[in-house]
JSON list of C-alpha atoms in Angstrom, two decimals:
[
{"chain": "A", "resi": 437, "resn": "UNK", "atom": "CA", "xyz": [8.33, 27.91, 16.30]},
{"chain": "A", "resi": 438, "resn": "UNK", "atom": "CA", "xyz": [4.62, 28.48, 16.66]},
{"chain": "A", "resi": 439, "resn": "UNK", "atom": "CA", "xyz": [2.52, 28.15, 19.77]},
{"chain": "A", "resi": 440, "resn": "UNK", "atom": "CA", "xyz": [-0.94, 26.73, 20.19]},
{"chain": "A", "resi": 441, "resn": "UNK", "atom": "CA", "xyz": [-3.69, 28.00, 17.96]},
{"chain": "A", "resi": 442, "resn": "UNK", "atom": "CA", "xyz": [-5.74, 30.85, 19.30]},
{"chain": "A", "resi": 443, "resn": "UNK", "atom": "CA", "xyz": [-9.30, 31.75, 18.27]},
{"chain": "A", "resi": 444, "resn": "UNK", "atom": "CA", "xyz": [-7.87, 34.39, 15.91]},
{"chain": "A", "resi": 445, "resn": "UNK", "atom": "CA", "xyz": [-5.71, 31.86, 14.04]},
{"chain": "A", "resi": 446, "resn": "UNK", "atom": "CA", "xyz": [-6.97, 30.62, 10.69]},
{"chain": "A", "resi": 447, "resn": "UNK", "atom": "CA", "xyz": [-8.44, 27.16, 10.46]},
{"chain": "A", "resi": 448, "resn": "UNK", "atom": "CA", "xyz": [-5.62, 24.67, 10.88]},
{"chain": "A", "resi": 449, "resn": "UNK", "atom": "CA", "xyz": [-4.69, 22.50, 7.94]},
{"chain": "A", "resi": 450, "resn": "UNK", "atom": "CA", "xyz": [-5.57, 18.83, 8.29]},
{"chain": "A", "resi": 451, "resn": "UNK", "atom": "CA", "xyz": [-2.74, 16.52, 9.24]},
{"chain": "A", "resi": 452, "resn": "UNK", "atom": "CA", "xyz": [-3.68, 14.28, 6.30]},
{"chain": "A", "resi": 453, "resn": "UNK", "atom": "CA", "xyz": [-2.24, 16.32, 3.44]},
{"chain": "A", "resi": 454, "resn": "UNK", "atom": "CA", "xyz": [-1.17, 15.57, -0.10]},
{"chain": "A", "resi": 455, "resn": "UNK", "atom": "CA", "xyz": [2.48, 14.68, -0.10]},
{"chain": "A", "resi": 456, "resn": "UNK", "atom": "CA", "xyz": [2.37, 13.16, 3.35]},
{"chain": "A", "resi": 457, "resn": "UNK", "atom": "CA", "xyz": [1.06, 9.89, 4.66]},
{"chain": "A", "resi": 458, "resn": "UNK", "atom": "CA", "xyz": [-1.39, 9.36, 1.81]},
{"chain": "A", "resi": 459, "resn": "UNK", "atom": "CA", "xyz": [1.23, 9.55, -0.94]},
{"chain": "A", "resi": 460, "resn": "UNK", "atom": "CA", "xyz": [3.67, 7.39, 1.02]},
{"chain": "A", "resi": 461, "resn": "UNK", "atom": "CA", "xyz": [0.96, 4.81, 1.64]},
{"chain": "A", "resi": 462, "resn": "UNK", "atom": "CA", "xyz": [0.06, 4.84, -2.05]},
{"chain": "A", "resi": 463, "resn": "UNK", "atom": "CA", "xyz": [3.69, 4.33, -3.10]},
{"chain": "A", "resi": 464, "resn": "UNK", "atom": "CA", "xyz": [4.11, 1.48, -0.62]},
{"chain": "A", "resi": 465, "resn": "UNK", "atom": "CA", "xyz": [0.95, -0.35, -1.68]},
{"chain": "A", "resi": 466, "resn": "UNK", "atom": "CA", "xyz": [1.83, 0.09, -5.36]},
{"chain": "A", "resi": 467, "resn": "UNK", "atom": "CA", "xyz": [5.28, -1.41, -4.70]},
{"chain": "A", "resi": 468, "resn": "UNK", "atom": "CA", "xyz": [3.64, -4.46, -3.13]},
{"chain": "A", "resi": 469, "resn": "UNK", "atom": "CA", "xyz": [1.30, -4.76, -6.12]},
{"chain": "A", "resi": 470, "resn": "UNK", "atom": "CA", "xyz": [4.30, -4.56, -8.49]},
{"chain": "A", "resi": 471, "resn": "UNK", "atom": "CA", "xyz": [6.05, -7.33, -6.53]},
{"chain": "A", "resi": 472, "resn": "UNK", "atom": "CA", "xyz": [3.03, -9.64, -6.83]},
{"chain": "A", "resi": 473, "resn": "UNK", "atom": "CA", "xyz": [2.48, -8.76, -10.50]},
{"chain": "A", "resi": 474, "resn": "UNK", "atom": "CA", "xyz": [6.11, -9.62, -11.29]},
{"chain": "A", "resi": 475, "resn": "UNK", "atom": "CA", "xyz": [5.78, -13.00, -9.58]},
{"chain": "A", "resi": 476, "resn": "UNK", "atom": "CA", "xyz": [2.49, -13.73, -11.30]},
{"chain": "A", "resi": 477, "resn": "UNK", "atom": "CA", "xyz": [3.94, -12.84, -14.70]},
{"chain": "A", "resi": 478, "resn": "UNK", "atom": "CA", "xyz": [6.94, -15.09, -14.11]},
{"chain": "A", "resi": 479, "resn": "UNK", "atom": "CA", "xyz": [4.69, -17.95, -12.97]},
{"chain": "A", "resi": 480, "resn": "UNK", "atom": "CA", "xyz": [2.60, -17.71, -16.14]},
{"chain": "A", "resi": 481, "resn": "UNK", "atom": "CA", "xyz": [5.75, -18.44, -18.16]},
{"chain": "A", "resi": 482, "resn": "UNK", "atom": "CA", "xyz": [6.61, -21.52, -16.11]},
{"chain": "A", "resi": 483, "resn": "UNK", "atom": "CA", "xyz": [4.54, -24.60, -16.76]},
{"chain": "A", "resi": 484, "resn": "UNK", "atom": "CA", "xyz": [5.61, -26.19, -13.48]},
{"chain": "A", "resi": 485, "resn": "UNK", "atom": "CA", "xyz": [4.63, -23.28, -11.19]},
{"chain": "A", "resi": 486, "resn": "UNK", "atom": "CA", "xyz": [3.16, -23.95, -7.77]},
{"chain": "A", "resi": 487, "resn": "UNK", "atom": "CA", "xyz": [-0.57, -23.45, -8.28]},
{"chain": "A", "resi": 488, "resn": "UNK", "atom": "CA", "xyz": [-1.28, -22.85, -4.58]},
{"chain": "A", "resi": 489, "resn": "UNK", "atom": "CA", "xyz": [1.50, -20.29, -4.30]},
{"chain": "A", "resi": 490, "resn": "UNK", "atom": "CA", "xyz": [0.25, -18.46, -7.40]},
{"chain": "A", "resi": 491, "resn": "UNK", "atom": "CA", "xyz": [-3.27, -18.42, -5.97]},
{"chain": "A", "resi": 492, "resn": "UNK", "atom": "CA", "xyz": [-1.92, -16.92, -2.74]},
{"chain": "A", "resi": 493, "resn": "UNK", "atom": "CA", "xyz": [-0.01, -14.25, -4.68]},
{"chain": "A", "resi": 494, "resn": "UNK", "atom": "CA", "xyz": [-3.11, -13.42, -6.71]},
{"chain": "A", "resi": 495, "resn": "UNK", "atom": "CA", "xyz": [-5.24, -13.10, -3.58]},
{"chain": "A", "resi": 496, "resn": "UNK", "atom": "CA", "xyz": [-2.63, -10.94, -1.83]},
{"chain": "A", "resi": 497, "resn": "UNK", "atom": "CA", "xyz": [-2.30, -8.75, -4.94]},
{"chain": "A", "resi": 498, "resn": "UNK", "atom": "CA", "xyz": [-6.09, -8.32, -5.10]},
{"chain": "A", "resi": 499, "resn": "UNK", "atom": "CA", "xyz": [-6.15, -7.35, -1.42]},
{"chain": "A", "resi": 500, "resn": "UNK", "atom": "CA", "xyz": [-3.44, -4.76, -2.10]},
{"chain": "A", "resi": 501, "resn": "UNK", "atom": "CA", "xyz": [-5.48, -3.35, -5.00]},
{"chain": "A", "resi": 502, "resn": "UNK", "atom": "CA", "xyz": [-8.46, -3.08, -2.63]},
{"chain": "A", "resi": 503, "resn": "UNK", "atom": "CA", "xyz": [-6.27, -1.29, -0.08]},
{"chain": "A", "resi": 504, "resn": "UNK", "atom": "CA", "xyz": [-5.11, 1.12, -2.77]},
{"chain": "A", "resi": 505, "resn": "UNK", "atom": "CA", "xyz": [-8.75, 1.87, -3.62]},
{"chain": "A", "resi": 506, "resn": "UNK", "atom": "CA", "xyz": [-9.57, 2.42, 0.08]},
{"chain": "A", "resi": 507, "resn": "UNK", "atom": "CA", "xyz": [-6.81, 5.03, 0.31]},
{"chain": "A", "resi": 508, "resn": "UNK", "atom": "CA", "xyz": [-8.85, 7.37, -1.89]},
{"chain": "A", "resi": 509, "resn": "UNK", "atom": "CA", "xyz": [-11.36, 7.95, 0.92]},
{"chain": "A", "resi": 510, "resn": "UNK", "atom": "CA", "xyz": [-9.44, 6.72, 3.96]},
{"chain": "A", "resi": 511, "resn": "UNK", "atom": "CA", "xyz": [-9.26, 8.65, 7.19]},
{"chain": "A", "resi": 512, "resn": "UNK", "atom": "CA", "xyz": [-5.86, 9.65, 8.49]},
{"chain": "A", "resi": 513, "resn": "UNK", "atom": "CA", "xyz": [-5.84, 6.71, 10.91]},
{"chain": "A", "resi": 514, "resn": "UNK", "atom": "CA", "xyz": [-6.79, 4.19, 8.24]},
{"chain": "A", "resi": 515, "resn": "UNK", "atom": "CA", "xyz": [-4.15, 5.63, 5.91]},
{"chain": "A", "resi": 516, "resn": "UNK", "atom": "CA", "xyz": [-1.48, 5.16, 8.56]},
{"chain": "A", "resi": 517, "resn": "UNK", "atom": "CA", "xyz": [-2.68, 1.59, 9.25]},
{"chain": "A", "resi": 518, "resn": "UNK", "atom": "CA", "xyz": [-2.56, 0.71, 5.55]},
{"chain": "A", "resi": 519, "resn": "UNK", "atom": "CA", "xyz": [0.86, 2.30, 5.18]},
{"chain": "A", "resi": 520, "resn": "UNK", "atom": "CA", "xyz": [2.29, 0.39, 8.15]},
{"chain": "A", "resi": 521, "resn": "UNK", "atom": "CA", "xyz": [0.74, -2.90, 7.06]},
{"chain": "A", "resi": 522, "resn": "UNK", "atom": "CA", "xyz": [2.13, -2.65, 3.54]},
{"chain": "A", "resi": 523, "resn": "UNK", "atom": "CA", "xyz": [5.54, -1.43, 4.69]},
{"chain": "A", "resi": 524, "resn": "UNK", "atom": "CA", "xyz": [5.69, -4.57, 6.84]},
{"chain": "A", "resi": 525, "resn": "UNK", "atom": "CA", "xyz": [4.57, -6.64, 3.85]},
{"chain": "A", "resi": 526, "resn": "UNK", "atom": "CA", "xyz": [7.37, -5.18, 1.71]},
{"chain": "A", "resi": 527, "resn": "UNK", "atom": "CA", "xyz": [9.84, -6.15, 4.40]},
{"chain": "A", "resi": 528, "resn": "UNK", "atom": "CA", "xyz": [8.44, -9.69, 4.49]},
{"chain": "A", "resi": 529, "resn": "UNK", "atom": "CA", "xyz": [8.74, -9.90, 0.71]},
{"chain": "A", "resi": 530, "resn": "UNK", "atom": "CA", "xyz": [12.37, -8.88, 0.92]},
{"chain": "A", "resi": 531, "resn": "UNK", "atom": "CA", "xyz": [11.92, -5.59, -0.90]},
{"chain": "A", "resi": 532, "resn": "UNK", "atom": "CA", "xyz": [14.11, -2.72, 0.35]}
]
């Protein structure tokens, strides 16, 4: 166990590291995008699809793509917010 950093300690590593929150957020957002893409693909094959529902899926998918793009330059706090929002979205969509 390490104690608090002292002036002699090397510069601490940022909390926002590869393999941590950023990668988890990316995986979560991509899973949401895959869910919407699957629904949109299925709807294209069905002539009687609900146009309003498809429009909502498309808009939500586009918002997820935008969130994925934001992750590239997001702060740690924004990354956590995106991750939590899309984890909740996955739950709403019924994805484990």
